[in-house]
XYZ file of C-alpha atoms in Angstrom:
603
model
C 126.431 131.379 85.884
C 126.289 128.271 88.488
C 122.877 128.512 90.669
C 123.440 130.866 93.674
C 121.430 129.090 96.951
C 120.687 132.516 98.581
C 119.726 133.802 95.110
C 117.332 130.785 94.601
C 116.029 130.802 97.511
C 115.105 134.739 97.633
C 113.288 134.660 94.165
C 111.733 130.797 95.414
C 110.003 132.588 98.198
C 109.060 135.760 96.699
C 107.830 133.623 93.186
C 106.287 130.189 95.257
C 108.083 128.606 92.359
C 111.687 127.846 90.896
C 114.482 130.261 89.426
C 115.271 130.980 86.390
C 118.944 130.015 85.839
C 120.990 131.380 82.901
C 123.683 129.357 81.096
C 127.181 131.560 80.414
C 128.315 131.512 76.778
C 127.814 128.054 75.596
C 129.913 126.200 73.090
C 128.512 125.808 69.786
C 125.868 123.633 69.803
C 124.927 120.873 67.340
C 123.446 121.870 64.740
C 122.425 120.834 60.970
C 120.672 122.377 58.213
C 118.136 119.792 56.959
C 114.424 121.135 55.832
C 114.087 125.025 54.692
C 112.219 127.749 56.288
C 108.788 128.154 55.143
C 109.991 128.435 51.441
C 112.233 131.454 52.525
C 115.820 129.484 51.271
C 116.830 129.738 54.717
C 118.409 126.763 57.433
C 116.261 126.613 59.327
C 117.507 127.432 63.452
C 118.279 124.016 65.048
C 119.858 123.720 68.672
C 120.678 120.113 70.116
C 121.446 119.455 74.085
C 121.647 116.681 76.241
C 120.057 116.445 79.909
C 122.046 114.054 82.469
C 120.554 111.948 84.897
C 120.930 109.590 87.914
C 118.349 107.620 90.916
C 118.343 106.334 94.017
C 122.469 107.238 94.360
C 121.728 105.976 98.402
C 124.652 107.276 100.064
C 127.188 105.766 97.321
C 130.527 108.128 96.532
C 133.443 105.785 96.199
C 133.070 102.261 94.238
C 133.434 100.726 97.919
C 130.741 98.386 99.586
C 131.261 99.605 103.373
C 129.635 96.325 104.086
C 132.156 93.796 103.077
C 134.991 96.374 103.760
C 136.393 96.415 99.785
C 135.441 97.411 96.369
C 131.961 96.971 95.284
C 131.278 94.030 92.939
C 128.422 92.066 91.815
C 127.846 88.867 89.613
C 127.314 91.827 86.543
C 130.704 93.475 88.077
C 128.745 96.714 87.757
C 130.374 99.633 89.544
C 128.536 102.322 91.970
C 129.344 105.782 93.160
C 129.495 109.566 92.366
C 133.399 108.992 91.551
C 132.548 107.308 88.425
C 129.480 109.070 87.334
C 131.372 112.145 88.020
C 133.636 110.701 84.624
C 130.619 110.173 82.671
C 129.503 113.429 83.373
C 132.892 114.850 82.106
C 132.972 113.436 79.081
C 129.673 113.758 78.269
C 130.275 117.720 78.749
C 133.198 117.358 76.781
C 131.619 115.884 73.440
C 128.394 118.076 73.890
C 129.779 121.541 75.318
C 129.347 122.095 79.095
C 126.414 124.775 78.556
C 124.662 122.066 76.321
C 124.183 119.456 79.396
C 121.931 119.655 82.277
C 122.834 117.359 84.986
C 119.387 116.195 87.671
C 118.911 113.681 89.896
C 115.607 111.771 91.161
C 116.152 111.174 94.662
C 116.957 108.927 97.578
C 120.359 110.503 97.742
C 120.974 110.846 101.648
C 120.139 107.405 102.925
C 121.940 103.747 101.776
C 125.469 103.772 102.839
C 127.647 103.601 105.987
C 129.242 106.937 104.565
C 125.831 108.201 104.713
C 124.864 107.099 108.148
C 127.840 108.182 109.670
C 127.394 111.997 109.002
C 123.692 111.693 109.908
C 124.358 109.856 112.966
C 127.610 109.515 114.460
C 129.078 112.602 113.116
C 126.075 114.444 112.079
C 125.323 117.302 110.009
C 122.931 119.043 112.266
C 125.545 119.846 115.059
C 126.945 123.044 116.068
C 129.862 123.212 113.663
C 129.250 119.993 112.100
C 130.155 118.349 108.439
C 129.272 119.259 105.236
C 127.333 116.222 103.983
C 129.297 113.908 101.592
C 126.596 113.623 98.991
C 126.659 117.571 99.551
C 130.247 118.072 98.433
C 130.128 115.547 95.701
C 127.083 116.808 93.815
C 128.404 120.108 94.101
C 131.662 118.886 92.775
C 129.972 117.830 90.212
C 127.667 120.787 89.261
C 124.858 118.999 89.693
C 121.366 121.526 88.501
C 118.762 119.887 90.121
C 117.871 116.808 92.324
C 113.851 115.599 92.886
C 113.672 114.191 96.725
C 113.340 110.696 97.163
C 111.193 109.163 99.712
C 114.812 108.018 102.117
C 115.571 111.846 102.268
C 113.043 111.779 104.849
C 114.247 108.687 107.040
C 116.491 111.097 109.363
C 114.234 113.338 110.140
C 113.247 117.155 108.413
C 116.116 118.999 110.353
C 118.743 116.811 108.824
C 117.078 117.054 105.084
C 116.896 120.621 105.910
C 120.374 120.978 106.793
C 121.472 118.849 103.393
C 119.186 120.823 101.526
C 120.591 124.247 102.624
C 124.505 122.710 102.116
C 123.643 121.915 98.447
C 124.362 124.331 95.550
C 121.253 122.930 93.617
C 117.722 123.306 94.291
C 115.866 119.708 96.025
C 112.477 119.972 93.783
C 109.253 118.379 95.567
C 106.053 119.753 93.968
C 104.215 117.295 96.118
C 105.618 117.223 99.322
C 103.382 120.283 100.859
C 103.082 121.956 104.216
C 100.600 120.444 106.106
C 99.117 123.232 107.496
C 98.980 125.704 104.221
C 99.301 123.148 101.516
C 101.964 125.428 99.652
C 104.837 124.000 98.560
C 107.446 122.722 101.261
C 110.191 122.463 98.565
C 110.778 124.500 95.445
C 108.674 122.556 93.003
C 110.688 123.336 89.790
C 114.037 124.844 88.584
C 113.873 126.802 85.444
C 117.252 126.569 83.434
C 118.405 128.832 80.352
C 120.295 127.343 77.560
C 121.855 129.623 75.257
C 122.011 129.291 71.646
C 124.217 130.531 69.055
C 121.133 131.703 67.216
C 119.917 134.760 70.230
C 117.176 133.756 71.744
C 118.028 130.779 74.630
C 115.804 127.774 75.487
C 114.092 127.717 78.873
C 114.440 123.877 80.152
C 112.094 123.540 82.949
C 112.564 120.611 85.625
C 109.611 119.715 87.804
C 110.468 117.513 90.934
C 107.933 115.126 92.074
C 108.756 112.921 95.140
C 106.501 109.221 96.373
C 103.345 109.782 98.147
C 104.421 106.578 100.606
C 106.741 109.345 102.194
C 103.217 109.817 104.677
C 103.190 106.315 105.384
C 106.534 105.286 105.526
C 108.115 108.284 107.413
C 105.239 108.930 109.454
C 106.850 109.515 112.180
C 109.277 112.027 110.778
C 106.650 113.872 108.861
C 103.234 113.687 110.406
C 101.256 116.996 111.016
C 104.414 118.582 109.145
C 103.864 117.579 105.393
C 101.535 115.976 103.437
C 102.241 114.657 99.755
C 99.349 114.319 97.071
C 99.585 112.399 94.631
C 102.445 113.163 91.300
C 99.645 113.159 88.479
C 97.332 115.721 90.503
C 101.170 117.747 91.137
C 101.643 117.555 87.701
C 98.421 118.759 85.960
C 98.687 121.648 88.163
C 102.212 122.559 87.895
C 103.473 121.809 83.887
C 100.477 124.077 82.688
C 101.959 127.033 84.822
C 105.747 125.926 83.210
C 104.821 126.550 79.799
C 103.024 129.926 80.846
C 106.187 131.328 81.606
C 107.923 130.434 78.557
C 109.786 126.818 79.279
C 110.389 125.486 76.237
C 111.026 121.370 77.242
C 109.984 120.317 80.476
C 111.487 117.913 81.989
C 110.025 115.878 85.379
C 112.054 113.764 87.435
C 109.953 111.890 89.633
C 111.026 109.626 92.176
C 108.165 107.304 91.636
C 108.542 104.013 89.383
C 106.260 103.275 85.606
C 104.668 100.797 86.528
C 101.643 101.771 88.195
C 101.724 99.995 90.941
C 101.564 100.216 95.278
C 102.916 98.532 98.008
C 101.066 99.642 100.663
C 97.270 99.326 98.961
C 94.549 101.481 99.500
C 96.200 103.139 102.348
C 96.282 106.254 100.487
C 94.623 107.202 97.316
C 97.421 107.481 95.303
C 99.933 105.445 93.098
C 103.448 104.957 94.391
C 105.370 103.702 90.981
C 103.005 106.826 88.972
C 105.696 107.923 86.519
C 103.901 106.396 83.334
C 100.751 107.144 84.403
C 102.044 111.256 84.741
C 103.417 110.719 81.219
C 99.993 109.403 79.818
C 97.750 111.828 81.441
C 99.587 115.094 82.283
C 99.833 116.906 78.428
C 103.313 119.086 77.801
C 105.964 116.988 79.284
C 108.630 116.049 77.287
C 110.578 113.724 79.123
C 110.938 111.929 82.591
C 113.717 110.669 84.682
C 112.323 107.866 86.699
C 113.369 106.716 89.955
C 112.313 104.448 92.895
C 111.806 101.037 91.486
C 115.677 100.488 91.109
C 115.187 99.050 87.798
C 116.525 99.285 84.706
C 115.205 101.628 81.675
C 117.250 102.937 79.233
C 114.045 104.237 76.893
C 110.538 104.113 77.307
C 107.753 105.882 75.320
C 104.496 106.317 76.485
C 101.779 108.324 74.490
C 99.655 110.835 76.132
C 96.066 110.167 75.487
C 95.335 114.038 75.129
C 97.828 115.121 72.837
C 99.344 111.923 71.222
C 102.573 113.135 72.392
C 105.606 110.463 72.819
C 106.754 110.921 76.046
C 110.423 109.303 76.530
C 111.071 108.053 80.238
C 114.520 106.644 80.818
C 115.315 104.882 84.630
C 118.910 104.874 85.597
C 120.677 101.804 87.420
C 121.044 102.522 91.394
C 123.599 103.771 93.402
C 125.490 105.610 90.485
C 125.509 102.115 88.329
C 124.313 103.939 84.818
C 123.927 107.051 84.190
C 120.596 108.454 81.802
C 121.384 111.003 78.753
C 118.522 112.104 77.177
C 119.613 113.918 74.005
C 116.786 117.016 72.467
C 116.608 117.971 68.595
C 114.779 122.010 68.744
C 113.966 123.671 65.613
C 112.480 127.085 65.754
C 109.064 127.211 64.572
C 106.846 130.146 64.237
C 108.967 132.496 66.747
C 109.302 129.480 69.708
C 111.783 126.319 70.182
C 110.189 123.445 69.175
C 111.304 119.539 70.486
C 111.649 117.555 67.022
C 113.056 114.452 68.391
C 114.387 113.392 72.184
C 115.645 109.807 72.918
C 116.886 108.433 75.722
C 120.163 105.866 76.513
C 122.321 105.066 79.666
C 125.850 104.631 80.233
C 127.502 101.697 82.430
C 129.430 103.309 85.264
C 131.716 100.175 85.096
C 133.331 101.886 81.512
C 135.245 104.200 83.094
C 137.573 105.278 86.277
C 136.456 107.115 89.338
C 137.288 110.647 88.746
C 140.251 111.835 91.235
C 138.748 114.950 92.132
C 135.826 113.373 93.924
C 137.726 110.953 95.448
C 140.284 113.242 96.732
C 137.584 115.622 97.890
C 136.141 113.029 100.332
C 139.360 110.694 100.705
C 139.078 111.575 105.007
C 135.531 111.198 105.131
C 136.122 107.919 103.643
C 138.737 106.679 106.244
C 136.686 107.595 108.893
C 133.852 105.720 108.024
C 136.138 102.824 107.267
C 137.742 102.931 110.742
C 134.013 103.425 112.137
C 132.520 100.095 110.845
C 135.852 98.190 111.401
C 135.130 98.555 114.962
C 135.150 95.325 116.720
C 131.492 94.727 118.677
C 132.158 91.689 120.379
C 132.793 87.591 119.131
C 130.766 84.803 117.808
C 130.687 81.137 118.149
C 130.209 80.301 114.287
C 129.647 81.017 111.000
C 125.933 82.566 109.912
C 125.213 83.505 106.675
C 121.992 84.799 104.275
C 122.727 82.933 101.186
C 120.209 80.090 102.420
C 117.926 82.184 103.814
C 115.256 83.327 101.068
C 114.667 79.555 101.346
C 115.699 77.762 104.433
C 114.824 79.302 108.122
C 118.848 80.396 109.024
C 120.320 81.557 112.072
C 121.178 84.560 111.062
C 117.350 85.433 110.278
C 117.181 83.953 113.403
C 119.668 86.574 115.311
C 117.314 89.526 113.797
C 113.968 87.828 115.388
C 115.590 87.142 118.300
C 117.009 90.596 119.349
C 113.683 92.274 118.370
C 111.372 89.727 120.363
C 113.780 90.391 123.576
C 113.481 94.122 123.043
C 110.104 93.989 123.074
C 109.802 91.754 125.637
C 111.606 94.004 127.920
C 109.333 97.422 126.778
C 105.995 95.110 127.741
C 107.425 94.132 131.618
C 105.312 94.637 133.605
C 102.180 95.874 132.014
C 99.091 95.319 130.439
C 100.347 93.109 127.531
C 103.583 91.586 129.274
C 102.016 88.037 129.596
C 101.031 87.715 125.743
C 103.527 85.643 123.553
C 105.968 88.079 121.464
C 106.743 86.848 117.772
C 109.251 88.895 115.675
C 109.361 89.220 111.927
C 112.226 89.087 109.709
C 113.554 89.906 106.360
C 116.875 88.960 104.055
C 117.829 91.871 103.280
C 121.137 91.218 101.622
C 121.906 87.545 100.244
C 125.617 88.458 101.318
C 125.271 89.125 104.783
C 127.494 87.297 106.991
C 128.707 86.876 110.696
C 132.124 85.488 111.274
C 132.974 83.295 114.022
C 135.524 85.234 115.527
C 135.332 88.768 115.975
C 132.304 90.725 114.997
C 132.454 94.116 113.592
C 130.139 96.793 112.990
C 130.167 96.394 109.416
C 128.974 93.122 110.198
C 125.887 93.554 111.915
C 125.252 96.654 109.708
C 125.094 94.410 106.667
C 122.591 92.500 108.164
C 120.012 95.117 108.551
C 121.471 98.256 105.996
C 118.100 100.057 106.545
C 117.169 102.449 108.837
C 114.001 100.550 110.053
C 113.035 100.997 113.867
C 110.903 98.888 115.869
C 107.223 98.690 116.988
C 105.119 96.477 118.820
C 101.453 95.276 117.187
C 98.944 93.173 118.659
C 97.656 90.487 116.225
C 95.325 87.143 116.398
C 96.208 83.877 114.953
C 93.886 84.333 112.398
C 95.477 87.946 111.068
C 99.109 86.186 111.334
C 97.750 83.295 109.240
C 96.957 85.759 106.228
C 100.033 87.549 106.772
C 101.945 84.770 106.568
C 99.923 83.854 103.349
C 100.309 86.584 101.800
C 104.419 86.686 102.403
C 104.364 82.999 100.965
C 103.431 84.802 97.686
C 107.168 85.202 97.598
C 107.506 81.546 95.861
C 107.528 80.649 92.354
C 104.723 77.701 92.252
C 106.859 74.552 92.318
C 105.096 70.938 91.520
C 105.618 68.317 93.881
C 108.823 65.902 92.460
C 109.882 68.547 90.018
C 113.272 69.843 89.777
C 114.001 72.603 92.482
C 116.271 75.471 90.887
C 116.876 77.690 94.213
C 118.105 80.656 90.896
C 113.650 80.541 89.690
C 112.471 79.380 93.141
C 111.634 83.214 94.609
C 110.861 86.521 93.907
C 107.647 85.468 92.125
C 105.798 88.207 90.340
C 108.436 90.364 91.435
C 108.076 90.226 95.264
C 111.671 91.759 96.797
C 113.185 89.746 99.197
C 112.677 92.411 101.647
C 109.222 91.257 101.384
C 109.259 88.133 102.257
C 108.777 87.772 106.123
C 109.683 84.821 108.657
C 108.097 85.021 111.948
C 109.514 83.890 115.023
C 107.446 82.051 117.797
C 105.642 80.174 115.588
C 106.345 77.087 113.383
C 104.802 76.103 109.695
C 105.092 75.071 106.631
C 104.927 76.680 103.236
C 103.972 74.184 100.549
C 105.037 75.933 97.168
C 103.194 72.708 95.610
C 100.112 74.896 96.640
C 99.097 77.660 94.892
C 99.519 81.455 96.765
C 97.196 81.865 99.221
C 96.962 78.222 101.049
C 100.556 77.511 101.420
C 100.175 77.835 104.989
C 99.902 74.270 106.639
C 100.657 73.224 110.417
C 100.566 76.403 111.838
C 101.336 75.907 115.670
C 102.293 78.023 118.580
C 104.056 76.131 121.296
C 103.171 72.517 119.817
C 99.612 73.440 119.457
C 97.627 74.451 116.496
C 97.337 78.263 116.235
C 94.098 79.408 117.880
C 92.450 82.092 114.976
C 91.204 84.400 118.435
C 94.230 83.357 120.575
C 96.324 87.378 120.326
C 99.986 87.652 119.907
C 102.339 90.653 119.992
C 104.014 91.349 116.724
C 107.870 92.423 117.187
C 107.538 94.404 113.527
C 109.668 96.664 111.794
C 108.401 100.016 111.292
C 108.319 99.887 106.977
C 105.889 96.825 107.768
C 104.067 98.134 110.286
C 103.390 101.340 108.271
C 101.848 99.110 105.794
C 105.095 99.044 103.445
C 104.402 95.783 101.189
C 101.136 96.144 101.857
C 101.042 93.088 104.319
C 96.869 92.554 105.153
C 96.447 93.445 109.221
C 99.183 94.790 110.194
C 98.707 98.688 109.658
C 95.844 98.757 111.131
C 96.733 96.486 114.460
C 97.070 98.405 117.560
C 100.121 99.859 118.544
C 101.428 98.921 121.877
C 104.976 100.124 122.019
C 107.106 101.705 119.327
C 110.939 103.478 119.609
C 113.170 105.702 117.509
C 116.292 103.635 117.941
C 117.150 101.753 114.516
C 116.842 98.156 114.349
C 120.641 97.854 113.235
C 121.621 99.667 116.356
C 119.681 97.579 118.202
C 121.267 94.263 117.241
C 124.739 96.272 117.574
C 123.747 97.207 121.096
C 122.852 93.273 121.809
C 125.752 92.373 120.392
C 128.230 94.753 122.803
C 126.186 93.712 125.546
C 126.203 90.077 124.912
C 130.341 90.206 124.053
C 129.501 86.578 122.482
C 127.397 85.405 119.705
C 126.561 81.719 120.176
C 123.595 80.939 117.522
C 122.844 77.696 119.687
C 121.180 79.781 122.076
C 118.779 81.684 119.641
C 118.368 79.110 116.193
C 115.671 76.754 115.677
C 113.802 75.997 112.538
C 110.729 77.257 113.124
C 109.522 77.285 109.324
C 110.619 75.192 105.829
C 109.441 74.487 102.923
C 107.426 71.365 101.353
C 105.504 70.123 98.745
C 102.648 67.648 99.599
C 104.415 67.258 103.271
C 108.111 66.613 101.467
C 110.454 69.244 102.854
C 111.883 71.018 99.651
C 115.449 70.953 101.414
């Protein structure tokens, strides 16, 4: 029988823990006959199913990129959306047998899109009377068993998560996100699923839900004082013991939280962000675990647990619905209990199939209406700007962000104790296809100029803390010798830096000579025509990932706070924008920064 939510959440509160959750009469299942039984002459009992997964789905139903206003397409031509993994899933359930297939997601499922902005802001889910989520009605659609929460469930606030949680059919697993003030569980931590078997006695699939420590530094705001969220390893040792106590044969984690073992924001907290590998290696009785976070690419990945020796397969699907994970189980029944013989892990390309007419007929108005929404007209501008300079030349479109931040600020610090210090703004490409017309300016447009849901703070800094920031964003280049070849394809992204961290700052002009190596790139730093004074203090127009120490930028998290607001940065620049009625970059561009080698501008 599908999960009932007032069922689930009943024995959830009564238990502290999941549900178990029994399969009707399943298909037959694969099965084969190789080995005997203990010398007995008998087959022995083998039982084969397959679990389903998908990350970091962001807000993406329909193969459409709200941004651009048409179907999504990149230079792989991979497809996104629930409408086409909702296909997958159907055929998958077909060849296997419906009750053989689990279907789980690992979070960030509420935040990403225009679609999913629209029914947490403009039409939200929280009013009287208000929408059912979109990402609600699809997964349901779907059947969807289980979904970990990502770290962007949190970005609009508890009540709205709350509100998505309680429309979905499925549990939202977070075995680390705890109250703050008991330290119990905040979330179910772990669904318990039956399987039945054509040979009596079912297997118990247990999937524990681990979300991304960052949540406390990232959503501060949003979750301070309410939740707290330990690290996944700690989460896990506690919880997978207490699993196969009550019987779960295969556990199963899906962790929002990447392999590789790394942080972005330091030694702010004592725990690791990208911890699924490290789970795998030191948490013993885990079978398998879908990965999310990183937006990467893993079809199958074994790591070895140093206490049992155990393979431990972790697959990470493509983003926004672009593959979907299957990770296919071999039982056999040893010694009264289901054993796992074998599990390996594969993904399927979204881009194989069609979107499946049921979703997108489910969701067809919500659709139009966000359409119509972001085709709004906002006001004009002068020219052209686009991004697909900007990871390496200072653009005016960069430009546009800096400038609307610096003025806000500007206008919060009139008239008090700070109002006479300079105000520089930083700045991020977010999207190398961002674009202002000249002509009329839509919403879509400035949306797709800043698609996250940042918001905007004020920090005081010296010239000497911007100089190492600016060092450390510099790390961004790929070391490039001075009269080599410049191949703008290798130039960035070096050690895997994302270009959303890789900061310009406004206010100031320099030079980053990739020639150098990281960490004295930094040459001609000045502040009005004069060299940058290390004491001289500056106000920092900063977004509030950065200032929360996302990247892990030195200074910054730790620099006083002198003004901060709820109001997203992309509303913000719409506001300007409407207020303005005319875009003219001459008024706001300057190069303020470029890039050399031994003096030589690069470009």
């Amino acid at each position: 029988m599908p999960l009932n939510r007032r069922t689930f959440l009943e024995r959830s509160a009564a238990a502290g823990v999941g549900v178990a959750v029994a399969g009707a009469a399943a298909a037959p299942a694969v099965a084969d006959e190789r080995g005997e039984d203990h010398g007995h002459g008998r087959p022995r009992k083998r039982y084969a199913f397959t679990v389903l997964g998908t990350t970091d789905l962001h807000g993406n139903v329909f193969n459409w990129d709200y941004f651009t206003d048409k179907e999504f397409d990149d230079k792989a031509h991979n497809d996104v959306g629930l409408a086409k993994i909702s296909t997958l899933v159907n055929r998958i359930r077909e060849e296997k047998g419906r009750h053989n297939t689990l279907l789980i997601d690992a979070g960030d499922t509420i935040q990403g899109t225009q679609l999913s902005y629209y029914y947490a802001k403009v039409d939200p889910i929280t009013a009287e009377r208000g929408p059912v989520h979109p990402m609600a009605q699809a997964m349901n659609a779907i059947g969807y068993d289980a979904a970990a929460l990502g770290n962007h469930e949190f970005n609009y606030g508890i009540p709205v998560l709350r509100k998505f949680e309680e429309q979905c059919d499925f549990p939202l697993l977070g075995a680390n996100a705890l109250d703050a003030k008991t330290l119990r569980p905040a979330f179910p931590p772990y669904s318990m699923h039956r399987l039945r078997t054509p040979h009596g006695r079912d297997v118990r699939v247990a999937v524990l839900g681990l979300t991304n420590p960052g949540i406390a530094i990232w959503d501060k705001q949003n979750v301070s004082g309410k939740m707290v969220f330990p690290g996944l390893e700690e989460q896990a040792a506690k919880w997978v013991p207490k699993l196969r106590s009550m019987g779960a044969d295969v556990v199963v984690v899906s962790a929002h939280s990447g392999s590789s073992g790394t942080s972005s924001y330091g030694d702010q907290l004592p725990y690791v962000e990208n911890a699924a590998g490290l789970v795998a290696e030191q948490v013993p009785g885990i079978d398998a675990i879908l990965v999310g976070h990183a937006h990467t690419e893993i079809p199958e990945y074994f790591v070895t647990n140093k206490e049992t020796g155990q393979q431990v397969v972790l697959s990470e699907p493509l983003k926004w619905g672009q593959r979907l994970t299957l990770f296919d189980f071999e039982l056999v029944w040893e010694k009264g209990r289901w054993v796992v013989e074998r599990v390996g892990a594969k993904v399927l390309n979204s881009n194989t199939v069609a979107e499946d007419p049921k979703i997108t007929g489910l969701l067809g108005d919500e659709h139009k209406k966000v359409v119509a929404y972001v085709n709004q007209v906002i006001g004009t501008s002068t020219a052209v700007m686009s991004t697909a300079d900007a990871p390496w030349k200072d653009e005016p479109i960069i430009d546009l962000i800096n400038h609307v931040q610096a003025e806000t600020v500007k206008a919060a610090l009139a008239g008090g104790e700070y109002a006479a210090l300079p105000v520089l703004s930083q700045a991020s490409c977010f999207s190398r296809t961002a674009a202002i017309p000249a002509g009329e300016v839509t919403i879509k447009d400035a949306a797709g100029l800043y698609p996250f849901e940042n918001t905007l703070e004020a920090r005081l800094m010296t010239g000497a803390q911007l100089k190492e920031y600016l060092e450390f964003s510099a790390r961004y280049y790929v070391q490039t010798p001075a009269g080599s070849p410049v191949d703008t394809s290798k130039l960035t992204n070096a050690n895997g830096t994302p270009d959303y961290n890789y900061d310009a700052v406004s206010g100031l002009t320099y030079e980053v000579d990739i020639a150098k190596p990281a960490g004295s790139r930094i040459v001609k730093l000045s502040f009005e025509g004069a060299p940058v004074d290390p004491g001289a203090r500056f106000v920092l127009a900063v977004n509030n990932y950065r200032a929360s120490g996302g990247g892990n930028f030195p200074h910054i998290a730790a620099a006083q706070q002198l003004w901060a607001n709820s109001e997203e940065i992309r509303n913000t620049i719409i506001a300007w924008v409407q207020a303005k009625g005319s875009v003219d970059p001459a008024e706001f561009a300057s190069v303020g920064w470029k890039l050399t080698r031994d003096g030589v501008p690069v470009f």
